[in-house]
Each structure stands twice: as structure tokens, then as C-alpha cells.
Short mmCIF file of C-alpha atoms and ligand atoms in Angstrom, two decimals:
data_model
loop_
_atom_site.label_atom_id
_atom_site.label_comp_id
_atom_site.label_asym_id
_atom_site.label_seq_id
_atom_site.Cartn_x
_atom_site.Cartn_y
_atom_site.Cartn_z
CA MET A 1 180.05 -2.01 -122.57
CA SER A 2 176.57 -2.45 -124.08
CA GLY A 3 175.36 -4.47 -127.05
CA HIS A 4 172.19 -4.44 -129.14
CA GLY A 5 170.41 -7.08 -131.24
CA ASN A 6 167.54 -6.28 -133.61
CA GLY A 7 164.24 -8.08 -133.73
CA LYS A 8 162.95 -8.88 -137.21
CA VAL A 9 159.91 -9.43 -139.37
CA ILE A 10 160.00 -11.99 -142.15
CA LEU A 11 158.24 -10.59 -145.21
CA LEU A 12 158.25 -13.84 -147.16
CA GLY A 13 159.83 -17.28 -147.08
CA GLU A 14 159.68 -18.36 -143.41
CA HIS A 15 159.90 -22.13 -142.97
CA ALA A 16 160.87 -22.59 -146.63
CA VAL A 17 164.14 -20.83 -145.75
CA VAL A 18 165.04 -23.77 -143.50
CA TYR A 19 165.19 -25.90 -146.70
CA GLY A 20 167.39 -23.57 -148.69
CA VAL A 21 164.81 -21.27 -150.32
CA PRO A 22 165.78 -17.59 -149.90
CA ALA A 23 163.61 -15.45 -147.63
CA ILE A 24 163.14 -11.70 -147.23
CA ALA A 25 163.23 -10.08 -143.81
CA ALA A 26 163.74 -6.71 -142.18
CA GLY A 27 165.34 -5.80 -138.89
CA LEU A 28 163.30 -4.00 -136.25
CA SER A 29 164.97 -1.39 -134.10
CA SER A 30 163.25 -2.97 -131.08
CA GLY A 31 164.99 -6.08 -129.83
CA ALA A 32 167.38 -6.48 -126.94
CA THR A 33 170.18 -4.53 -125.29
CA ALA A 34 172.71 -5.94 -122.87
CA VAL A 35 175.52 -4.83 -120.59
CA ALA A 36 178.39 -7.07 -119.44
CA ARG A 37 179.91 -6.79 -115.97
CA ALA A 38 182.84 -8.47 -114.25
CA ALA A 39 181.63 -11.81 -112.88
CA ASN A 40 181.70 -12.57 -109.18
CA ALA A 41 185.01 -14.45 -108.70
CA THR A 42 183.41 -17.15 -106.57
CA ALA A 43 180.24 -17.88 -108.55
CA ALA A 44 179.32 -18.73 -112.13
CA PRO A 45 178.35 -15.68 -114.21
CA THR A 46 174.67 -14.83 -114.47
CA LEU A 47 172.47 -13.67 -117.33
CA SER A 48 169.56 -11.60 -116.06
CA ILE A 49 166.77 -10.39 -118.30
CA ALA A 50 164.42 -7.49 -117.70
CA PRO A 51 161.47 -7.08 -117.77
CA TRP A 52 161.07 -10.87 -117.59
CA SER A 53 162.60 -10.99 -114.06
CA VAL A 54 164.64 -13.99 -115.15
CA SER A 55 168.16 -14.81 -114.01
CA VAL A 56 170.06 -17.88 -115.24
CA ARG A 57 173.53 -19.38 -115.04
CA PRO A 58 175.35 -21.46 -117.67
CA GLY A 59 174.23 -25.06 -117.45
CA ASP A 60 171.53 -24.51 -114.80
CA GLY A 61 169.16 -26.71 -116.80
CA SER A 62 167.00 -23.87 -118.16
CA ALA A 63 166.89 -23.24 -121.92
CA LEU A 64 168.32 -19.75 -121.40
CA GLY A 65 171.07 -21.09 -119.15
CA THR A 66 171.94 -23.71 -121.78
CA ALA A 67 171.96 -21.08 -124.52
CA PHE A 68 174.16 -18.78 -122.41
CA GLU A 69 176.57 -21.66 -121.85
CA ALA A 70 176.65 -22.49 -125.58
CA LEU A 71 177.40 -18.87 -126.45
CA VAL A 72 180.11 -18.51 -123.79
CA ARG A 73 181.72 -21.76 -124.96
CA ALA A 74 181.63 -20.75 -128.64
CA ARG A 75 183.28 -17.42 -127.79
CA ARG A 76 185.96 -19.13 -125.74
CA GLU A 77 186.71 -21.63 -128.51
CA LEU A 78 187.25 -18.82 -131.01
CA ASP A 79 189.17 -16.51 -128.65
CA PRO A 80 190.71 -18.55 -125.83
CA GLN A 81 193.08 -15.72 -124.90
CA ARG A 82 190.67 -12.81 -124.83
CA ALA A 83 187.15 -14.09 -124.03
CA THR A 84 186.46 -13.77 -120.30
CA ASP A 85 183.54 -14.93 -118.16
CA ARG A 86 181.23 -12.07 -117.29
CA SER A 87 177.73 -11.55 -116.02
CA VAL A 88 175.27 -9.92 -118.39
CA GLU A 89 172.22 -7.78 -117.73
CA ALA A 90 169.86 -7.68 -120.69
CA THR A 91 166.67 -5.76 -121.42
CA MET A 92 164.07 -6.96 -123.93
CA THR A 93 162.01 -4.46 -125.89
CA LEU A 94 160.09 -7.15 -127.85
CA PRO A 95 157.65 -9.83 -126.71
CA GLY A 96 158.99 -13.39 -126.71
CA SER A 97 157.52 -16.27 -128.79
CA ALA A 98 155.87 -13.76 -131.12
CA GLY A 99 157.68 -14.52 -134.38
CA LEU A 100 159.69 -11.30 -134.06
CA GLY A 101 163.08 -12.85 -133.41
CA SER A 102 163.36 -12.12 -129.69
CA SER A 103 165.68 -15.03 -128.89
CA ALA A 104 168.10 -14.12 -131.69
CA ALA A 105 168.00 -10.45 -130.66
CA LEU A 106 168.85 -11.44 -127.09
CA GLY A 107 171.69 -13.75 -128.13
CA VAL A 108 173.22 -11.08 -130.34
CA ALA A 109 172.91 -8.42 -127.63
CA VAL A 110 174.62 -10.74 -125.13
CA LEU A 111 177.38 -11.58 -127.60
CA ARG A 112 177.98 -7.93 -128.42
CA ALA A 113 178.01 -6.87 -124.78
CA LEU A 114 180.60 -9.56 -123.96
CA ASP A 115 182.70 -8.72 -127.03
CA HIS A 116 182.55 -5.05 -126.23
CA ALA A 117 183.75 -5.68 -122.67
CA ASP A 118 186.63 -7.85 -123.95
CA ASP A 119 187.44 -5.42 -126.76
CA ILE A 120 186.83 -8.03 -129.47
CA ALA A 121 185.70 -6.89 -132.92
CA ARG A 122 184.13 -9.69 -134.96
CA ASP A 123 183.06 -10.04 -138.57
CA PHE A 124 179.55 -11.11 -139.54
CA ALA A 125 180.45 -14.76 -140.21
CA GLN A 126 182.02 -15.30 -136.80
CA SER A 127 179.23 -13.45 -134.98
CA GLN A 128 176.67 -15.53 -136.87
CA GLN A 129 178.48 -18.74 -135.91
CA ILE A 130 178.38 -17.88 -132.20
CA ALA A 131 174.82 -16.52 -132.27
CA LEU A 132 173.70 -19.76 -133.95
CA ALA A 133 175.19 -21.81 -131.10
CA TRP A 134 172.77 -19.87 -128.85
CA GLU A 135 169.82 -20.04 -131.23
CA ARG A 136 170.03 -23.82 -131.76
CA VAL A 137 169.02 -24.30 -128.14
CA PHE A 138 165.68 -22.62 -128.81
CA HIS A 139 164.92 -23.50 -132.41
CA GLY A 140 166.53 -26.89 -133.03
CA ASN A 141 167.29 -26.36 -136.71
CA PRO A 142 167.47 -22.60 -137.28
CA SER A 143 168.15 -21.40 -140.80
CA GLY A 144 170.12 -18.46 -139.38
CA ILE A 145 167.77 -15.78 -140.73
CA ASP A 146 166.84 -14.45 -137.27
CA THR A 147 170.44 -14.16 -136.06
CA ALA A 148 171.53 -12.63 -139.39
CA LEU A 149 168.89 -9.91 -139.12
CA ALA A 150 169.57 -9.45 -135.40
CA LEU A 151 173.17 -8.70 -136.36
CA ALA A 152 172.73 -6.70 -139.54
CA GLY A 153 169.26 -5.11 -139.45
CA GLY A 154 168.10 -3.49 -142.69
CA LEU A 155 165.96 -5.08 -145.39
CA ALA A 156 167.58 -8.12 -146.96
CA ARG A 157 167.28 -11.44 -148.73
CA PHE A 158 168.75 -14.27 -146.69
CA HIS A 159 169.98 -17.58 -148.07
CA ARG A 160 170.95 -20.46 -145.81
CA GLN A 161 173.15 -22.03 -148.48
CA PRO A 162 174.31 -19.21 -150.75
CA ALA A 163 176.13 -20.10 -153.96
CA ALA A 164 179.92 -20.29 -153.60
CA GLY A 165 181.39 -16.84 -153.01
CA GLN A 166 177.96 -15.24 -152.42
CA PRO A 167 177.02 -13.65 -149.09
CA ALA A 168 174.22 -15.12 -146.95
CA LEU A 169 172.57 -11.71 -146.68
CA VAL A 170 171.96 -9.40 -149.65
CA SER A 171 170.59 -5.98 -148.92
CA ILE A 172 167.44 -4.87 -150.83
CA GLU A 173 167.15 -1.22 -151.79
CA GLY A 174 163.72 0.16 -152.51
CA ALA A 175 161.13 2.74 -151.54
CA PRO A 176 160.05 2.50 -147.89
CA ILE A 177 157.05 0.30 -147.11
CA THR A 178 154.73 0.46 -144.11
CA LEU A 179 153.66 -2.62 -142.21
CA VAL A 180 151.18 -3.09 -139.40
CA VAL A 181 152.41 -5.80 -137.03
CA ALA A 182 149.77 -7.36 -134.75
CA HIS A 183 149.97 -10.02 -132.08
CA SER A 184 147.43 -12.86 -132.18
CA GLY A 185 147.35 -13.11 -128.39
CA ALA A 186 148.83 -16.63 -128.38
CA SER A 187 152.50 -17.44 -128.18
CA GLY A 188 154.00 -19.65 -130.86
CA SER A 189 156.79 -22.22 -130.55
CA THR A 190 159.07 -22.03 -133.58
CA LYS A 191 160.73 -25.25 -132.49
CA GLU A 192 157.36 -27.02 -132.69
CA THR A 193 156.20 -25.51 -135.98
CA VAL A 194 159.59 -26.22 -137.60
CA ALA A 195 159.35 -29.83 -136.38
CA ASN A 196 155.78 -30.13 -137.74
CA VAL A 197 156.88 -28.84 -141.14
CA ALA A 198 159.77 -31.33 -141.13
CA ALA A 199 157.26 -34.14 -140.49
CA LEU A 200 155.12 -32.92 -143.38
CA ARG A 201 158.16 -32.94 -145.66
CA ALA A 202 158.91 -36.53 -144.66
CA SER A 203 155.33 -37.70 -145.25
CA GLN A 204 154.59 -35.79 -148.47
CA PRO A 205 157.92 -35.19 -150.22
CA GLU A 206 156.53 -34.37 -153.67
CA ALA A 207 153.88 -31.90 -152.56
CA PHE A 208 156.45 -30.35 -150.25
CA ALA A 209 158.93 -29.87 -153.08
CA GLU A 210 156.21 -28.17 -155.14
CA ALA A 211 155.39 -25.83 -152.26
CA LEU A 212 159.08 -24.98 -151.85
CA ALA A 213 159.25 -24.06 -155.54
CA ALA A 214 156.14 -21.87 -155.09
CA PHE A 215 157.75 -20.13 -152.11
CA GLY A 216 160.90 -19.55 -154.17
CA ALA A 217 158.87 -17.93 -156.97
CA LEU A 218 156.97 -15.76 -154.49
CA VAL A 219 160.15 -14.53 -152.81
CA HIS A 220 161.52 -13.62 -156.24
CA THR A 221 158.34 -11.69 -157.10
CA ALA A 222 158.37 -9.95 -153.73
CA GLU A 223 161.98 -8.86 -154.07
CA ARG A 224 161.29 -7.36 -157.47
CA ALA A 225 158.19 -5.63 -156.09
CA LEU A 226 160.22 -4.18 -153.22
CA ARG A 227 162.92 -2.90 -155.54
CA GLU A 228 160.32 -1.37 -157.90
CA GLY A 229 157.93 -0.09 -155.23
CA ALA A 230 155.13 -2.26 -156.69
CA LEU A 231 152.97 -2.40 -153.57
CA GLU A 232 149.99 -4.27 -155.08
CA SER A 233 152.24 -7.04 -156.31
CA LEU A 234 153.94 -7.25 -152.91
CA GLY A 235 150.55 -7.40 -151.18
CA GLU A 236 149.44 -10.27 -153.46
CA ALA A 237 152.66 -12.09 -152.63
CA PHE A 238 151.88 -11.69 -148.91
CA ASP A 239 148.43 -13.23 -149.43
CA GLU A 240 149.79 -16.13 -151.47
CA GLY A 241 152.50 -16.66 -148.84
CA GLN A 242 149.82 -16.89 -146.17
CA THR A 243 147.92 -19.49 -148.23
CA LEU A 244 151.06 -21.63 -148.52
CA LEU A 245 151.88 -21.28 -144.81
CA ARG A 246 148.33 -22.22 -143.88
CA ALA A 247 148.61 -25.35 -146.04
CA TRP A 248 151.72 -26.26 -144.04
CA GLY A 249 149.69 -25.99 -140.84
CA VAL A 250 151.70 -23.18 -139.26
CA SER A 251 148.91 -20.58 -139.20
CA THR A 252 146.12 -20.51 -136.62
CA PRO A 253 142.42 -19.63 -137.02
CA GLU A 254 143.10 -16.36 -135.19
CA LEU A 255 146.01 -15.42 -137.47
CA ASP A 256 143.85 -16.24 -140.52
CA ALA A 257 141.01 -14.13 -139.15
CA MET A 258 143.32 -11.21 -138.39
CA CYS A 259 144.67 -11.32 -141.95
CA GLU A 260 141.07 -11.11 -143.21
CA VAL A 261 140.31 -8.18 -140.90
CA ALA A 262 143.42 -6.36 -142.11
CA ARG A 263 142.54 -6.92 -145.77
CA GLY A 264 138.98 -5.78 -145.11
CA ALA A 265 140.30 -2.56 -143.58
CA GLY A 266 142.38 -1.76 -146.65
CA ALA A 267 145.62 -3.72 -146.28
CA LEU A 268 147.15 -4.70 -149.62
CA GLY A 269 148.07 -8.11 -148.24
CA ALA A 270 148.56 -9.85 -144.92
CA LYS A 271 150.27 -12.94 -143.56
CA LEU A 272 151.71 -14.45 -140.44
CA THR A 273 155.36 -13.67 -139.81
CA GLY A 274 158.06 -15.92 -138.38
CA GLY A 275 157.45 -19.34 -136.91
CA GLY A 276 153.63 -19.07 -136.60
CA GLY A 277 151.52 -21.36 -134.41
CA GLY A 278 150.56 -18.07 -132.71
CA GLY A 279 152.67 -14.93 -132.58
CA CYS A 280 152.28 -12.09 -135.06
CA MET A 281 150.91 -11.22 -138.44
CA ILE A 282 152.00 -8.43 -140.75
CA ALA A 283 149.80 -6.37 -143.04
CA LEU A 284 151.13 -4.25 -145.89
CA VAL A 285 149.50 -0.83 -146.10
CA ARG A 286 149.78 2.03 -148.54
CA ASP A 287 150.26 4.83 -146.02
CA GLU A 288 149.81 5.97 -142.43
CA HIS A 289 146.12 6.61 -142.96
CA ASP A 290 145.51 3.00 -144.01
CA ALA A 291 147.77 1.81 -141.21
CA GLU A 292 145.52 3.60 -138.73
CA ARG A 293 142.41 1.97 -140.24
CA VAL A 294 143.97 -1.48 -140.04
CA ARG A 295 145.16 -0.92 -136.48
CA SER A 296 141.77 0.25 -135.34
CA ALA A 297 139.98 -2.69 -137.06
CA LEU A 298 142.35 -5.07 -135.28
CA SER A 299 141.88 -3.31 -131.98
CA VAL A 300 138.09 -3.88 -132.25
CA ARG A 301 139.06 -7.56 -132.33
CA GLY A 302 141.13 -6.98 -129.20
CA ARG A 303 144.46 -7.23 -131.02
CA GLU A 304 147.31 -4.85 -130.30
CA ALA A 305 149.29 -3.63 -133.26
CA PHE A 306 152.24 -1.42 -134.07
CA GLU A 307 153.34 0.16 -137.27
CA THR A 308 156.81 -0.02 -138.75
CA THR A 309 158.34 1.58 -141.82
CA ILE A 310 160.98 -0.47 -143.57
CA GLY A 311 163.35 0.09 -146.42
CA ALA A 312 165.17 2.81 -148.37
CA ALA A 313 168.15 3.62 -146.17
CA HIS A 314 168.80 1.00 -143.52
CA THR A 315 168.31 3.63 -140.90
CA ALA A 316 164.91 4.70 -142.21
CA ARG A 317 162.92 2.50 -139.88
CA LYS A 318 160.58 3.62 -137.23
CA GLU A 319 158.27 1.73 -134.97
CA LYS A 320 155.18 3.33 -133.55
CA THR A 321 152.75 1.75 -131.15
C1 MEV B 401 161.62 -18.16 -137.61
O1 MEV B 401 161.71 -16.77 -137.38
C2 MEV B 401 161.78 -18.44 -139.07
C3 MEV B 401 161.67 -19.91 -139.45
O2 MEV B 401 161.82 -19.98 -140.86
C4 MEV B 401 162.69 -20.77 -138.76
C5 MEV B 401 164.11 -20.49 -139.26
O3 MEV B 401 164.31 -20.01 -140.37
O4 MEV B 401 165.04 -20.78 -138.48
C6 MEV B 401 160.29 -20.47 -139.12
#
């Protein structure tokens, strides 16, 4: 009766994706797993989360309790006959507020555990709809990229408003790439950074539109580079992406400094990933040897990092700490 949701790294296009620009992201095998159990007949079901030692109930006033309630309600609305109330025990294998999609991974794991217990098989669109009801509680105006990757994994281009008849998620086939993922030591609030970017858009509409166009061009370049295995070009796109994100105020001095350290140790490019304001950065490296150099340079700075290989077959991903 268990369910899994993937974490994710955004390679390019975070924040811009909220405004309809495509973005490229990859699922991580780390994320969340969950098991559903019959609820106690006399009490509301609980959602407990290890290793956070957190236990919530629908509508208990906590963000997680509100998200659990939204998910349970969305399931019930779609399947009034089959969806039952159950308690869920979840386990996180990713840090929260790190830009790695932990909340989406958790929501998807909970959804899948409940569906599994009720013997409900859902398509992507319906799962995405329910997972978004959960995710809105945390992120206000989510584009859906985190929940899409939590559901599908793999390496893909995501579009919030795909052209008529086109899927939201288009898989990208290419040679595997290796990333070093490092935490800046500060947690980031995606809700806050997304709200700050929205304020910037309202105050500087023309400059914002130009930046969106630049993000669109970068994502296009990066997708071609991924398909062709053009690592230098992908690395340059990472660096340019970081410059644009910094101009939007979603980087931090520590994330900027870590990107510099990674480049200095041989990374082909580096940028923050996800919501920013803290959380993680990613550095593109040529091989395991360079990954080790980047990791050890970051560790001198006191920053923990892991390495992940993304691409080729959707299953060809490994995470190594
Ligand atoms: C968060 O992982 C990615 C953002 O673009 C927000 C979103 O797309 O919902 C910052």
C-alpha cells in the first residue's frame, strides 16, 4: 500500500515557468515514500512524517494539515464512491525548503499511497490536479513543475500552458549528465521568492518581459545542448540562468559564492535550483573526477553536496552523497 514521489532539480527556467515560459527539470530518486493505513474510526485520520517527527490532521491549522485536507477533499470530489479516509505514514529522504521539490514529493507519495490502498489507478492529468491542490497550500501560485516531476521523474521540459493538444511534460532524450547539488545552509521559501518576483513583474513590466524572453531563449539552448550532449553550451546556459535569477533577487550571496567556487573547481556552469532565497545550487561537471573536485571545494566552504547523474534512460539516475 505504499506510494513514492520524486524530488527534482530544475536545470533552467525556474520562476519564469510560473509565467508560461517552459522550464527543464529532472526527477531525483530521493523524495518521499508513504504508506496508508485504515483510519481510527473515532478520530480524524493523521499524516505523520518521519524523520521530521511531525503528525498532523486535516484542518488542524498547520500548513501540512491544510494540505492534507485539500488533497483528501480533491480525491473525494473525483472519486466519491471509492476514496476513503485513511491515515498515512510518510518518510522523507530529501531536506525540506531546499529547492528540491520536497513538498511536491510528499504530496505525490501521500496521494499514491491513498490511491493504492483504495485500488484507484489515475492518469497523469488527474494526479497532477490533486497534487496541485496540496501544493497550492505551500507555494501559493505553483506552476505545477514540481508536482509533474514528482509524478513522472525523468528529464523533461515542462510547460504550464502547453499549446492545444500538447502535453505539459515532454521527455528529453540525451547523453547522461552529472550534476553536483549543494545546499547553501539556509532554507528558502518558494512562496516568498515567487511573491517577490510577482512584485517585480508588477513594478517593472517591460524589463520583466525582456527577462522572460531571455529565459525562453536559454531554455531552448539548454534543451538542444542536452539532446546533443553539448556540455559547454549547457554550462554557459546555467551561468546565464544564474545571472538572470540574481537580477530577479532570488539568489543569495552564499548561493552566488558557491557557484563561483564550483566554477573555480572545474564546473562547466553553476546556478541556484528551484525557488532560491536559500536552498540548493547545481553545478554541471564533465565527469566523476570533476564532481569530486567540486564537492571537495564546496566542503572546504562547509557546504554539503551530493552528485546525481541524469538523463539517457529515465532509470539511469543515481544519487551519491
Ligand atoms: C519551484 O521549485 C519552482 C518555481 O518556479 C515555482 C513554480 O514553478 O511553482 C520557483
